[in-house]
mmCIF file of C-alpha atoms in Angstrom:
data_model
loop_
_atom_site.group_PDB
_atom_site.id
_atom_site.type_symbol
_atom_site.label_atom_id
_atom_site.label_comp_id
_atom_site.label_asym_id
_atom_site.label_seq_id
_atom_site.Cartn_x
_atom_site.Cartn_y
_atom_site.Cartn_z
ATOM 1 C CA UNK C 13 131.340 127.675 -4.381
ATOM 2 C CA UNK C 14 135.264 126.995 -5.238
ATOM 3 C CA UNK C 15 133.853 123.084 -6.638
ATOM 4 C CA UNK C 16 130.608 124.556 -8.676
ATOM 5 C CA UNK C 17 133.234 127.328 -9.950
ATOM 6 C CA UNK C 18 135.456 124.623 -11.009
ATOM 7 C CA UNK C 19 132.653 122.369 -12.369
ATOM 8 C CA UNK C 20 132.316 125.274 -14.841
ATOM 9 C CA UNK C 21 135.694 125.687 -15.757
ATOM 10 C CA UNK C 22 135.751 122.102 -16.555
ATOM 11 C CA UNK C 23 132.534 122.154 -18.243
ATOM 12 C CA UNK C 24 133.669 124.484 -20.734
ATOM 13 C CA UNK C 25 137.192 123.455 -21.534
ATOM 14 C CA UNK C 26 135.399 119.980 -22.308
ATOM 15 C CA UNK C 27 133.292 122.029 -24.597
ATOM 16 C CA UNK C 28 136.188 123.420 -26.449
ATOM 17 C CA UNK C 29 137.745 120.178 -26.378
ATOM 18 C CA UNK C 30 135.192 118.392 -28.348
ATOM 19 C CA UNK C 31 134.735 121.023 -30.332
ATOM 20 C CA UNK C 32 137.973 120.793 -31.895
ATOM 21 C CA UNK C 33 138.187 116.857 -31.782
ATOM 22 C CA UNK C 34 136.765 116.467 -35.174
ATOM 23 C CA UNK C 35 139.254 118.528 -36.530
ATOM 24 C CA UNK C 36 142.104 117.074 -34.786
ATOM 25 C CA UNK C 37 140.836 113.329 -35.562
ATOM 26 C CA UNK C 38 140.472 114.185 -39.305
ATOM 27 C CA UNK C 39 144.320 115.931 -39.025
ATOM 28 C CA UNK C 40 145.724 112.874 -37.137
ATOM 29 C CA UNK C 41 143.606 110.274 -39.921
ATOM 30 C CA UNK C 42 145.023 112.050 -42.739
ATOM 31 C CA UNK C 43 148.668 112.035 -41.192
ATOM 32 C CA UNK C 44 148.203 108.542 -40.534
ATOM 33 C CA UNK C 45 147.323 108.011 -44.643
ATOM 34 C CA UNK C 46 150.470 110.346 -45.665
ATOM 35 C CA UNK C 47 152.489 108.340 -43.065
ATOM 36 C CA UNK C 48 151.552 104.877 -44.537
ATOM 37 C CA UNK C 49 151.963 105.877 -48.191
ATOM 38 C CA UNK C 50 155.284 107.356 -47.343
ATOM 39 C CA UNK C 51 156.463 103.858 -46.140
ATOM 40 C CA UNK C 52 154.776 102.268 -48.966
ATOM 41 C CA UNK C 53 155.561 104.192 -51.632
ATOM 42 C CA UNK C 54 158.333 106.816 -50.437
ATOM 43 C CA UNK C 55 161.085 108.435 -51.939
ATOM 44 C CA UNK C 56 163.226 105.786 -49.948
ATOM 45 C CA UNK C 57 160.981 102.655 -50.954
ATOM 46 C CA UNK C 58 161.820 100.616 -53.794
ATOM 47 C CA UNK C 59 158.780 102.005 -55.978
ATOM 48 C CA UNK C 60 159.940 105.386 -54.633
ATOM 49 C CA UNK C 61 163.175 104.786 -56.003
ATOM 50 C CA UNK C 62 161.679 103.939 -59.354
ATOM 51 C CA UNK C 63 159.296 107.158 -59.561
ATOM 52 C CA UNK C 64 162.667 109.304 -59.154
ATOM 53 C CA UNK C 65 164.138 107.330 -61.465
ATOM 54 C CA UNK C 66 161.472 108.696 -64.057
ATOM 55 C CA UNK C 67 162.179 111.834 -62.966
ATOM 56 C CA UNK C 68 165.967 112.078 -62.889
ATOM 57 C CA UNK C 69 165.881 113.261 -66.338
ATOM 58 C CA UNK C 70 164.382 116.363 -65.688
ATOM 59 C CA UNK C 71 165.921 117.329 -62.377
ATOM 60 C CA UNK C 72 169.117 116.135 -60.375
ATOM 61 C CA UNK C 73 167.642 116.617 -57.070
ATOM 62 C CA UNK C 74 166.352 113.690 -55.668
ATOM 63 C CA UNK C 75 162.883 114.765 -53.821
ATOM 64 C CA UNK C 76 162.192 116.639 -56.666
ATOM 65 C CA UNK C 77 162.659 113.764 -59.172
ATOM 66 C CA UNK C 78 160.858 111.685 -56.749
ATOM 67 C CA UNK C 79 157.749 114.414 -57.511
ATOM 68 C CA UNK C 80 158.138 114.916 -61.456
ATOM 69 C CA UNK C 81 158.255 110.979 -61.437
ATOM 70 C CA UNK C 82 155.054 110.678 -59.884
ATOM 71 C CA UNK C 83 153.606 113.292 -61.469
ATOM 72 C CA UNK C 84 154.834 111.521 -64.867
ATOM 73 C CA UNK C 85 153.532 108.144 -63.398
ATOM 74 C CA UNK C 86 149.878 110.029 -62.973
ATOM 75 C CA UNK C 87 149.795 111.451 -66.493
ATOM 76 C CA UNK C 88 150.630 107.823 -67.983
ATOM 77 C CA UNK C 89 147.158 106.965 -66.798
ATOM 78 C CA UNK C 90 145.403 109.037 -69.400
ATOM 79 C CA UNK C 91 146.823 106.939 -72.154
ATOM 80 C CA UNK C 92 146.808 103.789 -70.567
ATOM 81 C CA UNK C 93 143.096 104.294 -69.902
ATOM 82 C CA UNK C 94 142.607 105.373 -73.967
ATOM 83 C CA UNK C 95 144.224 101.872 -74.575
ATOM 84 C CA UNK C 96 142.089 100.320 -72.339
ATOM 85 C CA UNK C 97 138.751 101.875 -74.223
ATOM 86 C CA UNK C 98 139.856 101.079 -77.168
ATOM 87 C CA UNK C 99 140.389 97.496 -76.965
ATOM 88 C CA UNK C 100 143.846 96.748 -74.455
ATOM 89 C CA UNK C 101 140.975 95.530 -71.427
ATOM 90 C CA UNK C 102 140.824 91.921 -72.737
ATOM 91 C CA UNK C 103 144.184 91.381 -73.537
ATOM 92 C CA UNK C 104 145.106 92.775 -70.351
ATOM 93 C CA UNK C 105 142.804 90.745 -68.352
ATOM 94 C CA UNK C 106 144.449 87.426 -70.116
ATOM 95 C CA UNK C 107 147.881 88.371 -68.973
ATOM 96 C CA UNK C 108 146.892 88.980 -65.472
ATOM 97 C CA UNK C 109 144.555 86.033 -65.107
ATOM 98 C CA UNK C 110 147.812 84.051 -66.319
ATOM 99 C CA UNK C 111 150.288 85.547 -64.075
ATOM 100 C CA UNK C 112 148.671 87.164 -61.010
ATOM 101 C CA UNK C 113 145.398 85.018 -60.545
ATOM 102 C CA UNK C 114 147.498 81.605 -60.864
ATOM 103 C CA UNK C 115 150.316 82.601 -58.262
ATOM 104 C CA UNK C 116 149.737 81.598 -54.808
ATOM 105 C CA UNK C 117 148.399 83.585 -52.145
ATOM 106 C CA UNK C 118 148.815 86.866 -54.159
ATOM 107 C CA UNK C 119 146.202 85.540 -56.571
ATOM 108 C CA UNK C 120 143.679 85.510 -53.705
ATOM 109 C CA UNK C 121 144.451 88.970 -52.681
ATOM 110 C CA UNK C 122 144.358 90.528 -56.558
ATOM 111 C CA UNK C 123 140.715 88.593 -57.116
ATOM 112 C CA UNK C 124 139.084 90.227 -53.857
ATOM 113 C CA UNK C 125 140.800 93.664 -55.088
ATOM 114 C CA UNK C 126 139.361 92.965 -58.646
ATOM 115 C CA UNK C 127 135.920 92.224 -57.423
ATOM 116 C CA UNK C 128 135.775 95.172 -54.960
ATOM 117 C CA UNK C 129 136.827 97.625 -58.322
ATOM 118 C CA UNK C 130 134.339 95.582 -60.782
ATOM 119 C CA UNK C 131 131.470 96.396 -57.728
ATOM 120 C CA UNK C 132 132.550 100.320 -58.195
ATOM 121 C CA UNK C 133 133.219 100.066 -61.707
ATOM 122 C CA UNK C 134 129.823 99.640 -63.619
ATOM 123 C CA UNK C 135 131.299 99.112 -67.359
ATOM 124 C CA UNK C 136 133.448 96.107 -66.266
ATOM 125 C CA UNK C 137 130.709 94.634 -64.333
ATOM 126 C CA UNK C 138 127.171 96.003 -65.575
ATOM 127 C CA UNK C 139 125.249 93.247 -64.205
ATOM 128 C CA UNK C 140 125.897 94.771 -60.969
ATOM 129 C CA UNK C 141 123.527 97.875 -62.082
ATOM 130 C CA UNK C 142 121.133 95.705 -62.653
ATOM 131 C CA UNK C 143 120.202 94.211 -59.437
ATOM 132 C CA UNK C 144 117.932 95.926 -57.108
ATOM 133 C CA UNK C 145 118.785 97.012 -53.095
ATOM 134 C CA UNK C 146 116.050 95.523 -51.280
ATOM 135 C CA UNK C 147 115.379 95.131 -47.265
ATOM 136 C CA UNK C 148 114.584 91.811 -45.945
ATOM 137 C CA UNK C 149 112.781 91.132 -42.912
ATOM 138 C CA UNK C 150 113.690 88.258 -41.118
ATOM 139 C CA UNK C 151 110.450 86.610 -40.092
ATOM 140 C CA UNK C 152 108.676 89.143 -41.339
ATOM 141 C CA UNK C 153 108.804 91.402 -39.396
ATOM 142 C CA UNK C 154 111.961 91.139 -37.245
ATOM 143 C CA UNK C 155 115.678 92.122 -38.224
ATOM 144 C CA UNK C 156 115.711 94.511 -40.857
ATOM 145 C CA UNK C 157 118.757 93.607 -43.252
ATOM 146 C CA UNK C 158 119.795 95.732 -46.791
ATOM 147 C CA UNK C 159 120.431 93.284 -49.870
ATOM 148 C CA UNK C 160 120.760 93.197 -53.452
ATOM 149 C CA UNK C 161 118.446 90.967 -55.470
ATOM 150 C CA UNK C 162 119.231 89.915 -58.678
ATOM 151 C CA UNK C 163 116.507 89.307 -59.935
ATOM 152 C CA UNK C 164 112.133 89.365 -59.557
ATOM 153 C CA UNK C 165 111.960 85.857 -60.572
ATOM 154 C CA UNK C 166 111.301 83.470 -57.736
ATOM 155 C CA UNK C 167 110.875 79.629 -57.244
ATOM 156 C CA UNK C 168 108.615 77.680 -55.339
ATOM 157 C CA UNK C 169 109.925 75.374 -52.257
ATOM 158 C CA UNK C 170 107.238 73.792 -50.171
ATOM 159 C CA UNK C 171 104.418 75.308 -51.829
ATOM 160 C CA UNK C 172 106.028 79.184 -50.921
ATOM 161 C CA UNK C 173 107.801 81.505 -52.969
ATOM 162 C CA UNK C 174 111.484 82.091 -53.016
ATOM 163 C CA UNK C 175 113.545 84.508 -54.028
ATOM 164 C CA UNK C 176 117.912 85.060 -54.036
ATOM 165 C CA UNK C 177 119.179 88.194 -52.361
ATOM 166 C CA UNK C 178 122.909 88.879 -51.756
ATOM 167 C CA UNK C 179 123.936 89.505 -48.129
ATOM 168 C CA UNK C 180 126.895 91.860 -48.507
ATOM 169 C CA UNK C 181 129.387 91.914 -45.855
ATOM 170 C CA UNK C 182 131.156 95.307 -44.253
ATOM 171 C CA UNK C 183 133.311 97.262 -44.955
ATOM 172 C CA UNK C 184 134.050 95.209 -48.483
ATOM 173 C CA UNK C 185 130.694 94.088 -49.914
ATOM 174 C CA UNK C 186 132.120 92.064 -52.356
ATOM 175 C CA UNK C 187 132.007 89.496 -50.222
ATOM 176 C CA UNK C 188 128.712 87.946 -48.071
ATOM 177 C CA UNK C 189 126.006 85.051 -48.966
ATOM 178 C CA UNK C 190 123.412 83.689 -50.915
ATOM 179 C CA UNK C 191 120.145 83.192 -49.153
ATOM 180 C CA UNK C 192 116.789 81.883 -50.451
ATOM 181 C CA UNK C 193 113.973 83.581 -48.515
ATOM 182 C CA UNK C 194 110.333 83.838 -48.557
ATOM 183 C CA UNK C 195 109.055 86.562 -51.337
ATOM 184 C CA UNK C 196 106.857 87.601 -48.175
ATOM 185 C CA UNK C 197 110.436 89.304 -46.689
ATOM 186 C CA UNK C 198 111.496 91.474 -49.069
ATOM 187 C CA UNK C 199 110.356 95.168 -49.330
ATOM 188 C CA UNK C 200 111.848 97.364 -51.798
ATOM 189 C CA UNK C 201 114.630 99.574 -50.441
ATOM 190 C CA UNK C 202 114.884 103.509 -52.073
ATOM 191 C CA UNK C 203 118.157 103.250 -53.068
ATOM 192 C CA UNK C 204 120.549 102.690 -55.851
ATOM 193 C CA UNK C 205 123.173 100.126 -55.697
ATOM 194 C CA UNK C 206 126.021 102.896 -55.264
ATOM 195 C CA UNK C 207 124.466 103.961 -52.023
ATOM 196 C CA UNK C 208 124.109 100.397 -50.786
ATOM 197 C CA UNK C 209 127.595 100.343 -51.646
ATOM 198 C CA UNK C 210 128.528 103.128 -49.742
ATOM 199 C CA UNK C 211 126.241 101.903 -46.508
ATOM 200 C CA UNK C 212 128.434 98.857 -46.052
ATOM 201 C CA UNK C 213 131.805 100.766 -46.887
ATOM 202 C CA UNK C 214 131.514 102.650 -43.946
ATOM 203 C CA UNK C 215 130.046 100.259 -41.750
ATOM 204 C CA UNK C 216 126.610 101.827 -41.412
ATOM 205 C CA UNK C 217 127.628 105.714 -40.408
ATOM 206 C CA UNK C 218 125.764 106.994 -43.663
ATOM 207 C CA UNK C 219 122.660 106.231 -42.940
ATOM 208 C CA UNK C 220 120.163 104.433 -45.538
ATOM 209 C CA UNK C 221 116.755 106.911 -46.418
ATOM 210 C CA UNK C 222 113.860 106.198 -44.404
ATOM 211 C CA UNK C 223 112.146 108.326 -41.329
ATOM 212 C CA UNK C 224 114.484 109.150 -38.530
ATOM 213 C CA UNK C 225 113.212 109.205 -34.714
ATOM 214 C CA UNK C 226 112.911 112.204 -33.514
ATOM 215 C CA UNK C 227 115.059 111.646 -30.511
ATOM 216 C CA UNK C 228 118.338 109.737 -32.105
ATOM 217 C CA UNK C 229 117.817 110.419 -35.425
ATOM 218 C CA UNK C 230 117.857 107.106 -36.348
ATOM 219 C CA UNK C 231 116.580 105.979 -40.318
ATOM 220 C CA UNK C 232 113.319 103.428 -39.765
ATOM 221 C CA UNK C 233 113.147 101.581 -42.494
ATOM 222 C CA UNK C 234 109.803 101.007 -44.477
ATOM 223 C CA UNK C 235 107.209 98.792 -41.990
ATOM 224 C CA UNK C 236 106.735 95.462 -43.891
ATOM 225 C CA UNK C 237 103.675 95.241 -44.650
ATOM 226 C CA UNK C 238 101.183 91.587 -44.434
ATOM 227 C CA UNK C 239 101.553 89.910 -47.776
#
């Protein structure tokens, strides 16, 4: 009696517990953000120190000047991105592919940055919009894998047609490979290339369309179908 009784009481506080876990896991992630950009970019970081120097002439107090820096910082972006519509996006791009790209080890880290923006950002890389999310089955009808191809033309090796897909890789699919597989594979995926985006960004918890089991609710993607 005294062990079922305390089975319950268990039981329920578990309940309550994972009840409020989400909560508390979204409250300690988002503490975890302010905490990093605080030691990144705090009022006592260098770049902290130079956002309250924008701001000193509007306020003595440090903290504050810290704020109406950033906030000045923020609203610089407005005409920076007017400049960059109206013709500052090449000249910009020399400079930095003079400087940043050609220095050592940073210019590895700016190029996988730039790639991952000109993926998100569909007027500096339009070609992107133009390739179509497909699933490939391995085999035919084994591993089920989501890839862009860009483009319907194929070629012919050993008498079979070919076709390119990229391969992305997660969480940053900028990166991946370049296969060749049999035309037979691929199946057209309902999807546009920002949702494949956002598949691999968070390592497959959104789920890509298709019929869910009833059990797990699990997405099934398309059967492939005998060419």
């Amino acid at each position: 009696m005294i062990r079922s009784s305390l089975k319950s009481i268990v039981t329920t506080w578990l309940t309550g517990l994972l009840s409020l876990l989400p909560l508390v896991l979204t409250l300690a992630l988002l503490a975890w953000i302010f905490s990093l950009l605080n030691r990144l970019v705090g009022p006592s970081t260098l770049i902290g120190q130079l956002f309250a120097a924008l701001g000193q002439p509007f306020s003595s107090n440090s903290y504050l000047a810290y704020l109406l820096g950033s906030l000045v910082l923020l609203a610089s972006l407005y005409p920076l991105g007017l400049a960059v519509q109206m013709g500052l996006r090449r000249p910009l791009s020399w400079l930095l592919d003079r400087t940043l790209r050609r220095t050592p080890l940073i210019g590895n880290f700016y190029n996988l940055a730039d790639r991952f923006v000109g993926l998100l950002d569909k007027s500096k890389n339009p070609d992107i919009t133009t390739m179509a999310p497909v699933w490939c089955f391995f085999g035919g009808e084994g591993v089920a894998v989501l890839a862009l191809r860009p483009s319907s033309e194929t070629i012919e090796l050993e008498g079979r047609p070919y076709c390119a897909i990229l391969v992305p890789t997660a969480p940053i699919p900028v990166g991946g490979g370049l296969l060749y597989v049999p035309q037979a594979w691929i199946r057209p995926a309902e999807m546009g290339v920002d949702q494949l985006t956002s598949i691999y960004v968070s390592m497959g918890l959104t789920p890509p369309p298709g019929k869910r089991h009833p059990e797990r609710g699990t997405p099934t993607p398309p059967a492939p179908t005998s060419p």
